[in-house]
mmCIF file of C-alpha atoms in Angstrom:
data_model
loop_
_atom_site.group_PDB
_atom_site.id
_atom_site.type_symbol
_atom_site.label_atom_id
_atom_site.label_comp_id
_atom_site.label_asym_id
_atom_site.label_seq_id
_atom_site.Cartn_x
_atom_site.Cartn_y
_atom_site.Cartn_z
ATOM 1 C CA UNK H 145 -3.806 26.487 -37.589
ATOM 2 C CA UNK H 146 -7.447 28.473 -38.290
ATOM 3 C CA UNK H 147 -8.732 29.461 -41.312
ATOM 4 C CA UNK H 148 -10.290 32.901 -40.717
ATOM 5 C CA UNK H 149 -13.973 33.992 -43.037
ATOM 6 C CA UNK H 150 -12.881 38.043 -43.676
ATOM 7 C CA UNK H 151 -13.967 40.226 -46.230
ATOM 8 C CA UNK H 152 -10.806 39.885 -47.857
ATOM 9 C CA UNK H 153 -10.751 36.006 -48.307
ATOM 10 C CA UNK H 154 -9.290 33.445 -46.203
ATOM 11 C CA UNK H 155 -6.799 33.924 -44.004
ATOM 12 C CA UNK H 156 -4.559 31.103 -42.284
ATOM 13 C CA UNK H 157 -3.503 32.014 -39.130
ATOM 14 C CA UNK H 158 -0.165 29.446 -37.731
ATOM 15 C CA UNK H 159 0.742 28.834 -34.355
ATOM 16 C CA UNK H 160 4.222 28.175 -34.140
ATOM 17 C CA UNK H 161 4.006 28.367 -30.173
ATOM 18 C CA UNK H 162 2.777 24.404 -30.411
ATOM 19 C CA UNK H 163 5.098 21.117 -29.103
ATOM 20 C CA UNK H 164 4.378 20.070 -32.691
ATOM 21 C CA UNK H 165 6.064 22.481 -33.980
ATOM 22 C CA UNK H 166 9.020 20.658 -32.563
ATOM 23 C CA UNK H 167 8.450 17.583 -32.987
ATOM 24 C CA UNK H 168 8.032 17.954 -37.156
ATOM 25 C CA UNK H 169 11.198 20.660 -36.524
ATOM 26 C CA UNK H 170 12.982 17.301 -35.940
ATOM 27 C CA UNK H 171 11.399 15.145 -37.795
ATOM 28 C CA UNK H 172 13.117 17.622 -40.960
ATOM 29 C CA UNK H 173 16.602 17.982 -39.473
ATOM 30 C CA UNK H 174 16.726 14.472 -38.038
ATOM 31 C CA UNK H 175 16.423 11.271 -40.775
ATOM 32 C CA UNK H 176 16.854 9.115 -37.254
ATOM 33 C CA UNK H 177 13.305 10.491 -36.775
ATOM 34 C CA UNK H 178 11.713 10.865 -39.672
ATOM 35 C CA UNK H 179 12.175 6.568 -40.559
ATOM 36 C CA UNK H 180 10.831 5.880 -37.429
ATOM 37 C CA UNK H 181 15.374 4.516 -35.811
ATOM 38 C CA UNK H 182 13.783 7.177 -33.367
ATOM 39 C CA UNK H 183 11.003 7.837 -31.198
ATOM 40 C CA UNK H 184 10.006 11.116 -30.240
ATOM 41 C CA UNK H 185 8.421 10.194 -26.495
ATOM 42 C CA UNK H 186 7.298 13.435 -25.327
ATOM 43 C CA UNK H 187 7.540 17.095 -25.644
ATOM 44 C CA UNK H 188 6.865 19.650 -23.189
ATOM 45 C CA UNK H 189 7.776 23.892 -24.062
ATOM 46 C CA UNK H 190 7.179 27.060 -23.538
ATOM 47 C CA UNK H 191 7.717 28.552 -26.501
ATOM 48 C CA UNK H 192 10.134 31.070 -26.749
ATOM 49 C CA UNK H 193 12.061 30.232 -23.980
ATOM 50 C CA UNK H 194 13.074 26.581 -23.382
ATOM 51 C CA UNK H 195 12.050 22.972 -24.926
ATOM 52 C CA UNK H 196 12.776 19.714 -23.045
ATOM 53 C CA UNK H 197 12.202 17.024 -25.569
ATOM 54 C CA UNK H 198 12.562 12.486 -25.036
ATOM 55 C CA UNK H 199 13.225 10.485 -27.637
ATOM 56 C CA UNK H 200 14.028 6.937 -27.850
ATOM 57 C CA UNK H 201 15.072 3.640 -30.062
ATOM 58 C CA UNK H 202 14.610 0.300 -30.233
ATOM 59 C CA UNK H 203 17.851 -0.471 -32.101
ATOM 60 C CA UNK H 204 20.354 -0.529 -29.062
ATOM 61 C CA UNK H 205 23.240 0.322 -32.082
ATOM 62 C CA UNK H 206 21.284 4.028 -32.074
ATOM 63 C CA UNK H 207 22.313 7.382 -29.586
ATOM 64 C CA UNK H 208 19.034 8.270 -29.642
ATOM 65 C CA UNK H 209 20.208 11.877 -28.875
ATOM 66 C CA UNK H 210 23.314 11.801 -30.364
ATOM 67 C CA UNK H 211 21.254 10.921 -33.733
ATOM 68 C CA UNK H 212 18.963 14.341 -32.385
ATOM 69 C CA UNK H 213 22.111 16.653 -31.424
ATOM 70 C CA UNK H 214 23.776 15.620 -34.613
ATOM 71 C CA UNK H 215 27.317 16.028 -35.283
ATOM 72 C CA UNK H 216 29.068 18.920 -33.903
ATOM 73 C CA UNK H 217 25.906 19.696 -32.570
ATOM 74 C CA UNK H 218 24.905 20.696 -35.877
ATOM 75 C CA UNK H 219 21.582 19.414 -35.981
ATOM 76 C CA UNK H 220 19.759 20.386 -32.875
ATOM 77 C CA UNK H 221 21.439 23.879 -33.801
ATOM 78 C CA UNK H 222 19.952 24.049 -36.930
ATOM 79 C CA UNK H 223 16.080 23.820 -35.006
ATOM 80 C CA UNK H 224 18.064 26.327 -31.972
ATOM 81 C CA UNK H 225 18.771 28.837 -34.756
ATOM 82 C CA UNK H 226 14.972 27.854 -36.589
ATOM 83 C CA UNK H 227 13.426 28.474 -32.532
ATOM 84 C CA UNK H 228 15.355 32.055 -31.884
ATOM 85 C CA UNK H 229 17.456 30.499 -29.955
ATOM 86 C CA UNK H 230 14.839 28.531 -28.156
ATOM 87 C CA UNK H 231 16.629 26.167 -25.150
ATOM 88 C CA UNK H 232 16.576 22.478 -26.587
ATOM 89 C CA UNK H 233 17.319 19.835 -23.947
ATOM 90 C CA UNK H 234 16.566 16.424 -25.749
ATOM 91 C CA UNK H 235 17.171 13.913 -23.032
ATOM 92 C CA UNK H 236 16.219 9.916 -22.532
ATOM 93 C CA UNK H 237 12.962 8.307 -22.524
ATOM 94 C CA UNK H 238 12.713 5.382 -19.490
ATOM 95 C CA UNK H 239 10.207 2.776 -18.982
ATOM 96 C CA UNK H 240 11.552 2.857 -15.908
ATOM 97 C CA UNK H 241 9.648 6.083 -14.627
ATOM 98 C CA UNK H 242 13.283 7.038 -11.896
ATOM 99 C CA UNK H 243 15.397 6.553 -14.592
ATOM 100 C CA UNK H 244 12.975 9.009 -16.591
ATOM 101 C CA UNK H 245 12.688 11.738 -13.951
ATOM 102 C CA UNK H 246 16.202 11.693 -13.375
ATOM 103 C CA UNK H 247 17.228 12.325 -16.492
ATOM 104 C CA UNK H 248 14.214 14.308 -17.407
ATOM 105 C CA UNK H 249 15.293 17.185 -14.206
ATOM 106 C CA UNK H 250 19.109 17.587 -16.829
ATOM 107 C CA UNK H 251 21.335 19.377 -16.404
ATOM 108 C CA UNK H 252 20.352 19.057 -12.279
ATOM 109 C CA UNK H 253 22.372 15.535 -11.125
ATOM 110 C CA UNK H 254 19.911 13.671 -9.141
ATOM 111 C CA UNK H 255 20.619 11.622 -6.003
ATOM 112 C CA UNK H 256 18.114 9.697 -5.990
ATOM 113 C CA UNK H 257 13.915 9.211 -6.790
ATOM 114 C CA UNK H 258 11.148 7.898 -4.886
ATOM 115 C CA UNK H 259 7.922 6.994 -7.237
ATOM 116 C CA UNK H 260 4.652 6.842 -5.061
ATOM 117 C CA UNK H 261 2.291 5.334 -8.584
ATOM 118 C CA UNK H 262 -0.984 6.320 -7.264
ATOM 119 C CA UNK H 263 -1.749 9.433 -8.095
ATOM 120 C CA UNK H 264 1.700 9.672 -9.799
ATOM 121 C CA UNK H 265 3.722 11.319 -7.484
ATOM 122 C CA UNK H 266 7.744 11.485 -6.997
ATOM 123 C CA UNK H 267 9.989 13.132 -4.410
ATOM 124 C CA UNK H 268 12.941 13.862 -6.031
ATOM 125 C CA UNK H 269 16.390 13.891 -4.110
ATOM 126 C CA UNK H 270 19.213 16.297 -5.493
ATOM 127 C CA UNK H 271 22.444 17.791 -3.950
ATOM 128 C CA UNK H 272 22.094 20.583 -2.195
ATOM 129 C CA UNK H 273 24.452 22.925 -4.103
ATOM 130 C CA UNK H 274 22.254 21.585 -7.740
ATOM 131 C CA UNK H 275 18.644 22.033 -6.195
ATOM 132 C CA UNK H 276 18.588 25.993 -7.707
ATOM 133 C CA UNK H 277 19.282 24.152 -11.006
ATOM 134 C CA UNK H 278 17.011 20.872 -10.597
ATOM 135 C CA UNK H 279 13.667 23.953 -10.209
ATOM 136 C CA UNK H 280 15.008 26.797 -12.673
ATOM 137 C CA UNK H 281 14.364 29.710 -12.811
ATOM 138 C CA UNK H 282 10.558 30.838 -12.414
ATOM 139 C CA UNK H 283 10.010 26.460 -11.546
ATOM 140 C CA UNK H 284 10.370 25.691 -15.720
ATOM 141 C CA UNK H 285 12.354 23.626 -15.062
ATOM 142 C CA UNK H 286 10.658 21.474 -12.346
ATOM 143 C CA UNK H 287 8.182 21.924 -14.723
ATOM 144 C CA UNK H 288 8.264 20.932 -17.816
ATOM 145 C CA UNK H 289 10.080 17.685 -16.252
ATOM 146 C CA UNK H 290 6.662 17.606 -14.086
ATOM 147 C CA UNK H 291 4.511 18.543 -17.911
ATOM 148 C CA UNK H 292 7.871 15.486 -19.865
ATOM 149 C CA UNK H 293 6.620 13.181 -17.934
ATOM 150 C CA UNK H 294 3.348 14.043 -16.680
ATOM 151 C CA UNK H 295 4.642 12.979 -12.751
ATOM 152 C CA UNK H 296 3.646 15.134 -10.207
ATOM 153 C CA UNK H 297 7.896 16.176 -9.049
ATOM 154 C CA UNK H 298 8.342 17.287 -5.256
ATOM 155 C CA UNK H 299 11.929 18.449 -5.521
ATOM 156 C CA UNK H 300 14.045 18.047 -2.003
ATOM 157 C CA UNK H 301 17.625 19.275 -1.397
ATOM 158 C CA UNK H 302 20.058 16.382 -0.128
ATOM 159 C CA UNK H 303 19.882 17.754 3.153
ATOM 160 C CA UNK H 304 16.018 18.601 4.377
ATOM 161 C CA UNK H 305 14.787 15.502 6.416
ATOM 162 C CA UNK H 306 14.169 11.855 5.179
ATOM 163 C CA UNK H 307 9.315 11.553 5.369
ATOM 164 C CA UNK H 308 8.232 8.416 3.691
ATOM 165 C CA UNK H 309 6.477 9.056 0.357
ATOM 166 C CA UNK H 310 6.391 11.985 -1.354
ATOM 167 C CA UNK H 311 3.453 13.825 -1.106
ATOM 168 C CA UNK H 312 -0.312 14.880 -2.139
ATOM 169 C CA UNK H 313 -0.108 17.903 -3.173
ATOM 170 C CA UNK H 314 3.757 17.629 -5.121
ATOM 171 C CA UNK H 315 4.860 20.419 -7.056
ATOM 172 C CA UNK H 316 3.328 21.451 -10.739
ATOM 173 C CA UNK H 317 2.234 19.549 -12.939
ATOM 174 C CA UNK H 318 -0.650 19.973 -15.590
ATOM 175 C CA UNK H 319 -1.797 16.198 -17.173
ATOM 176 C CA UNK H 320 -3.455 17.807 -20.316
ATOM 177 C CA UNK H 321 -0.255 20.194 -20.983
ATOM 178 C CA UNK H 322 2.572 16.894 -21.915
ATOM 179 C CA UNK H 323 1.919 15.676 -25.644
ATOM 180 C CA UNK H 324 2.602 11.804 -24.839
ATOM 181 C CA UNK H 325 3.986 9.836 -28.601
ATOM 182 C CA UNK H 326 2.974 6.223 -27.438
#
């Protein structure tokens, strides 16, 4: 949000592209997020196209993804409608980096995740027929997964020869673009 002074008086400019907008929409639509039962851990967004949202609940009796989706998908559909058809992927946050990274690459199936803490890099192996799905259109799925998790993600097909560790020049990651709530 920005306020500009003009000859006609102050003008307020509001952005609908900030990831915080999606978080606020979920707080309005999902009572479990509003009351703190379900927590939004991270959001990665390419406005107008796709958003990935990582959610978690300390209460083992509450399904954080189910709470966000709502009965018959009504809660998430209301948000998608407000965002003019933007796709919203809701994934379960995990303290375990390999689990979290695999979930972030959904809807692709992941065979394995090799994590290297130094440099926060990982190599992800996916079935050959899932490679394009894991990477996404113009790299969008991999880019959003990297923003969401804060990890450099190198995606390889299962048929590729196995290397020992993830490479230093792993795919896309822009550390400052991930909005993480802790």
